PDB file of C-alpha atoms in Angstrom:
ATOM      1  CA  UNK A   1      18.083   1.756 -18.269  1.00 91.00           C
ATOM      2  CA  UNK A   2      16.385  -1.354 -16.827  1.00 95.00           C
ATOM      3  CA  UNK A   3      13.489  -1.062 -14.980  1.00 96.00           C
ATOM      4  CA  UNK A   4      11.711  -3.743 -12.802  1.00 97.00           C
ATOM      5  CA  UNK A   5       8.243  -4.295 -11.610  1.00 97.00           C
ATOM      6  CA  UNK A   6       6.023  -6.934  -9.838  1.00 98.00           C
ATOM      7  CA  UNK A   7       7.431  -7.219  -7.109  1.00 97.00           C
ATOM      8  CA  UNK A   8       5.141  -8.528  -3.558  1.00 97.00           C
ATOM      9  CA  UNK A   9       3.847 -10.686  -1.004  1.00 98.00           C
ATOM     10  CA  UNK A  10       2.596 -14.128  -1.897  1.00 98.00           C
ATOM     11  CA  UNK A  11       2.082 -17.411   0.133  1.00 98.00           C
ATOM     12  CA  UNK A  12       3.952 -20.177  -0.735  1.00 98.00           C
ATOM     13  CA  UNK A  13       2.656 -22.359  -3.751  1.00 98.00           C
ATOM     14  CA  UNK A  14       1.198 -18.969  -5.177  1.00 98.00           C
ATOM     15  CA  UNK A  15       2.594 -17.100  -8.533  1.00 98.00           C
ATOM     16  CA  UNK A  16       4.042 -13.879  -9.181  1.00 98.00           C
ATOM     17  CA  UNK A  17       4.825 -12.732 -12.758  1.00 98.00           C
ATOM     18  CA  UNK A  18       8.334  -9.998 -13.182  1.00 98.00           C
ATOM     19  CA  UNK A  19       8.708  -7.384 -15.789  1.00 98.00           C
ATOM     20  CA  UNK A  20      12.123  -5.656 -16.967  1.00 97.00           C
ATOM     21  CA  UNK A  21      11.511  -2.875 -19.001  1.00 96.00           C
ATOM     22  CA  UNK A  22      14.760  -1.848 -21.232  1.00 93.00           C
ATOM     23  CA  UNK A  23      15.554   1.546 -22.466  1.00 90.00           C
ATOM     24  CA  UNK A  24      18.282   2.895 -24.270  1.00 82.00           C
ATOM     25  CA  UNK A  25      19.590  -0.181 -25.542  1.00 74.00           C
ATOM     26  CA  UNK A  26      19.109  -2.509 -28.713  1.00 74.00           C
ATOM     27  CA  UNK A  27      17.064  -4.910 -26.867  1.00 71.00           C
ATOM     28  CA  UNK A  28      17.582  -8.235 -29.289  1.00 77.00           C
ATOM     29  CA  UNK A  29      21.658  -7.487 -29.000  1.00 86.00           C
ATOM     30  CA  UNK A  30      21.732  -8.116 -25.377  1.00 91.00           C
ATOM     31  CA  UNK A  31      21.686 -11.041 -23.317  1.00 93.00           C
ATOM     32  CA  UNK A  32      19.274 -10.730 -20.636  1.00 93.00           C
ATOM     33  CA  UNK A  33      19.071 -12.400 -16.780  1.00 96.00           C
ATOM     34  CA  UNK A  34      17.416 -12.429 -13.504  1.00 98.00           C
ATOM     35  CA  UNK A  35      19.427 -12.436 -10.499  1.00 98.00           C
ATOM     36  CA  UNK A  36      18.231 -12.665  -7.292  1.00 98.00           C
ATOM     37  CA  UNK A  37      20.302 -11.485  -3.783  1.00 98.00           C
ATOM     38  CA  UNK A  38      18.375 -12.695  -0.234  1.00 98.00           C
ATOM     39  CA  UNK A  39      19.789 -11.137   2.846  1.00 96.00           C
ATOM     40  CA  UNK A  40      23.344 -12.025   3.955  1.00 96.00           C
ATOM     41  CA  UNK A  41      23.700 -13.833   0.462  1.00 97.00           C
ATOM     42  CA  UNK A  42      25.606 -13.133  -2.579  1.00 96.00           C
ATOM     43  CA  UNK A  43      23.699 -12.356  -5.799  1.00 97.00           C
ATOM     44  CA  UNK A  44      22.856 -15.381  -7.798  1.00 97.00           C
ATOM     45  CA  UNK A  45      21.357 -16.037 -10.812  1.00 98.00           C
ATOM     46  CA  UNK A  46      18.070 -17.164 -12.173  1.00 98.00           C
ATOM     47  CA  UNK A  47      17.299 -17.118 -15.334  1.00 97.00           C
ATOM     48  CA  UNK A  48      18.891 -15.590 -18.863  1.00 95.00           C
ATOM     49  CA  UNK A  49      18.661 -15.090 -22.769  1.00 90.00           C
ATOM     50  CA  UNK A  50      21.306 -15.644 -24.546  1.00 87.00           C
ATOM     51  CA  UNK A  51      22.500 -12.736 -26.892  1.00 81.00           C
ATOM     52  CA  UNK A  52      21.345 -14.201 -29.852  1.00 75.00           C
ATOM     53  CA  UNK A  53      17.855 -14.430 -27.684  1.00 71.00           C
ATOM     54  CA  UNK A  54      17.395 -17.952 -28.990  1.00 78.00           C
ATOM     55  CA  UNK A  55      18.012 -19.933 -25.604  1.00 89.00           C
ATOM     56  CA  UNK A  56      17.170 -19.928 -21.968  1.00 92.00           C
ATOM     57  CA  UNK A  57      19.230 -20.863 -19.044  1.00 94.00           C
ATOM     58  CA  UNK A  58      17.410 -21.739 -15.287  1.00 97.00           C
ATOM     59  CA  UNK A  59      19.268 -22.193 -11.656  1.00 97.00           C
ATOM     60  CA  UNK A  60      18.745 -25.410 -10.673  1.00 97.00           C
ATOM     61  CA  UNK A  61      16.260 -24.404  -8.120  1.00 97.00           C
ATOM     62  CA  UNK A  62      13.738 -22.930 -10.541  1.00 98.00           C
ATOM     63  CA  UNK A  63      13.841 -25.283 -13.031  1.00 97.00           C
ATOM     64  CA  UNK A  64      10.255 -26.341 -13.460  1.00 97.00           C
ATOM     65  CA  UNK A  65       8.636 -23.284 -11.495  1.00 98.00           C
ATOM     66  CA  UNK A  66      10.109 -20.426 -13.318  1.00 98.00           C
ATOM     67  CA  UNK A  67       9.641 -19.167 -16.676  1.00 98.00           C
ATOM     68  CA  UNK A  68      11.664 -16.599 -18.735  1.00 96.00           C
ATOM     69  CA  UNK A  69      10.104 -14.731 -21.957  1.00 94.00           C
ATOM     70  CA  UNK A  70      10.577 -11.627 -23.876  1.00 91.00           C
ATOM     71  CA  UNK A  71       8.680  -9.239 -26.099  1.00 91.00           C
ATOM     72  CA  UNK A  72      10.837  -7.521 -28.035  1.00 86.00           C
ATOM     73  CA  UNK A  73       8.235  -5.227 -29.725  1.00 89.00           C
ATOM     74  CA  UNK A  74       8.060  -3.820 -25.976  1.00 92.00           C
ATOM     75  CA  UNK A  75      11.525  -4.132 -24.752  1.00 91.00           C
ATOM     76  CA  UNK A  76      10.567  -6.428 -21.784  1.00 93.00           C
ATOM     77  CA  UNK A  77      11.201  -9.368 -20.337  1.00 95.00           C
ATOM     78  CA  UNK A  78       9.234 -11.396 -17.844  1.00 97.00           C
ATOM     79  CA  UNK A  79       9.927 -13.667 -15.363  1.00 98.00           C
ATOM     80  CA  UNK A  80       6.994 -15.976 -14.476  1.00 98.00           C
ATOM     81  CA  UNK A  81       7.350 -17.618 -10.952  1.00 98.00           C
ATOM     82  CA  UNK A  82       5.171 -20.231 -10.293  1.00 98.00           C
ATOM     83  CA  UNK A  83       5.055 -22.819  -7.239  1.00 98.00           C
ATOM     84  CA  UNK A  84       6.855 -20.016  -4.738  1.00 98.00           C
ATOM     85  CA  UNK A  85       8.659 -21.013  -2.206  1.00 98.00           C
ATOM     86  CA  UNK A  86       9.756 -18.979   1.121  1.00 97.00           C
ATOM     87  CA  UNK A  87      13.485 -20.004  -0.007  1.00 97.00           C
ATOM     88  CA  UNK A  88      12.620 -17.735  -3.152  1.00 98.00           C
ATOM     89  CA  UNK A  89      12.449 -14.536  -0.813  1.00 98.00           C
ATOM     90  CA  UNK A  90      14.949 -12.069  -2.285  1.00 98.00           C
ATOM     91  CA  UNK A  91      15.559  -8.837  -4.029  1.00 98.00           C
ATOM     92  CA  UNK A  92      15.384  -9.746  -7.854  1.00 98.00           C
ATOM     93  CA  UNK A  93      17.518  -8.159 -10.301  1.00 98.00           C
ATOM     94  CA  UNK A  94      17.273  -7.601 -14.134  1.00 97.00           C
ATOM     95  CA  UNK A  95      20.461  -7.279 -15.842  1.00 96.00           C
ATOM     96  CA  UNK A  96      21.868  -7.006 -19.168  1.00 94.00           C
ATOM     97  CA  UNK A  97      24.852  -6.813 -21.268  1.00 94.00           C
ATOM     98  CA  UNK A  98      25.596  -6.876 -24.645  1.00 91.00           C
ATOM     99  CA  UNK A  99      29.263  -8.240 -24.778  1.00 91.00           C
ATOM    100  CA  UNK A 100      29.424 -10.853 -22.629  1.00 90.00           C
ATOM    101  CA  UNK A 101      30.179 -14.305 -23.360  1.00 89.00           C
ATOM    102  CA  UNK A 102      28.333 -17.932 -23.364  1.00 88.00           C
ATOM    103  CA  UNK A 103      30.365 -18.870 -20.255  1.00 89.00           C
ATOM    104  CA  UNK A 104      29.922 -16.001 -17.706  1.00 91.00           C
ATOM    105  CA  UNK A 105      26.010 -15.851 -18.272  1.00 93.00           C
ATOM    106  CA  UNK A 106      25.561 -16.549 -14.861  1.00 94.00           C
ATOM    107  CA  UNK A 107      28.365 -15.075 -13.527  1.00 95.00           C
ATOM    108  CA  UNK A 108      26.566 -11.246 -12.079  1.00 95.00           C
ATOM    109  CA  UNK A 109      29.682  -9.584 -12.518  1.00 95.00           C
ATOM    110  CA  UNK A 110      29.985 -10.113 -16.159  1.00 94.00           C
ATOM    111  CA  UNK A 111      26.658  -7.793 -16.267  1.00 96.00           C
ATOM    112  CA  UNK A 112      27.118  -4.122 -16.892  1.00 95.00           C
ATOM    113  CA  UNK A 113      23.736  -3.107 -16.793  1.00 95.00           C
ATOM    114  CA  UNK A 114      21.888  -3.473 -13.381  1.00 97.00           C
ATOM    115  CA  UNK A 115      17.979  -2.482 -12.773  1.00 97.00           C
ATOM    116  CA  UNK A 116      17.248  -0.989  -9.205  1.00 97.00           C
ATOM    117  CA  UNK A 117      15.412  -4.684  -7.885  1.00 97.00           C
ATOM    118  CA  UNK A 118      12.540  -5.470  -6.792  1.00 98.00           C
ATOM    119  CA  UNK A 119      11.150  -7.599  -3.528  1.00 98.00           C
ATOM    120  CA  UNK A 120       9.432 -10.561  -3.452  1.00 98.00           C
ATOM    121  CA  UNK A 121       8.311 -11.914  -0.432  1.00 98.00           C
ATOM    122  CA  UNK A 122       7.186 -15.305  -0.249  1.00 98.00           C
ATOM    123  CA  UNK A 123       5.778 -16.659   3.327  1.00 97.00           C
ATOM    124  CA  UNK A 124       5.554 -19.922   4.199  1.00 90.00           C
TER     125      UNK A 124
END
């Protein structure tokens, strides 16, 4: 079970920090993203941990503002958002998955495991 948090309104240039808590799974065996859907748009991704938890991967567009961490003692991983833009406006997503490969990480539909989202609002 994958449950996120931190979700709210901020002005643009402002910060808002993410949480996934994981349950029920061996948390350093899967790799970990954030996906993000805005209305009318498909799901795309964000930012991931690779299985082996020892690399990151960033969209393009958060490259620089964005920031991706774990703690495994808790089971969590963050998603630091820095430098918020109303283009970052979206439901965010944690997802993970424990068998899939290098070269669908940001592909959402090679995720089995889904968290319910959270909003974040960013006005301009």
């Amino acid at each position: 079970q994958l449950v996120e948090s931190g979700g709210g309104l901020v002005q643009a240039g402002g910060s808002l920090r993410l949480s996934c808590a994981a349950s029920g799974v061996t948390f350093n065996r899967y790799a970990m993203a954030w996906f993000r859907q805005a209305t009318g748009k498909e799901r795309e991704y964000v930012a991931g941990f690779a299985r082996s938890g020892g690399y990151t991967y960033y969209a393009d567009s958060v490259k620089g503002r964005f920031t991706i961490s774990r703690d495994n003692a808790k089971n969590t991983v963050y998603l630091q958002m820095n430098s918020l833009k109303a283009e970052d406006t979206a439901v965010y997503y944690c997802a993970a998955d424990n068998s899939i490969i290098t070269s669908r990480y940001r592909d959402y539909k090679g995720y089995r495991h889904w968290g319910q989202g959270t909003q974040v609002t960013v006005s301009s």
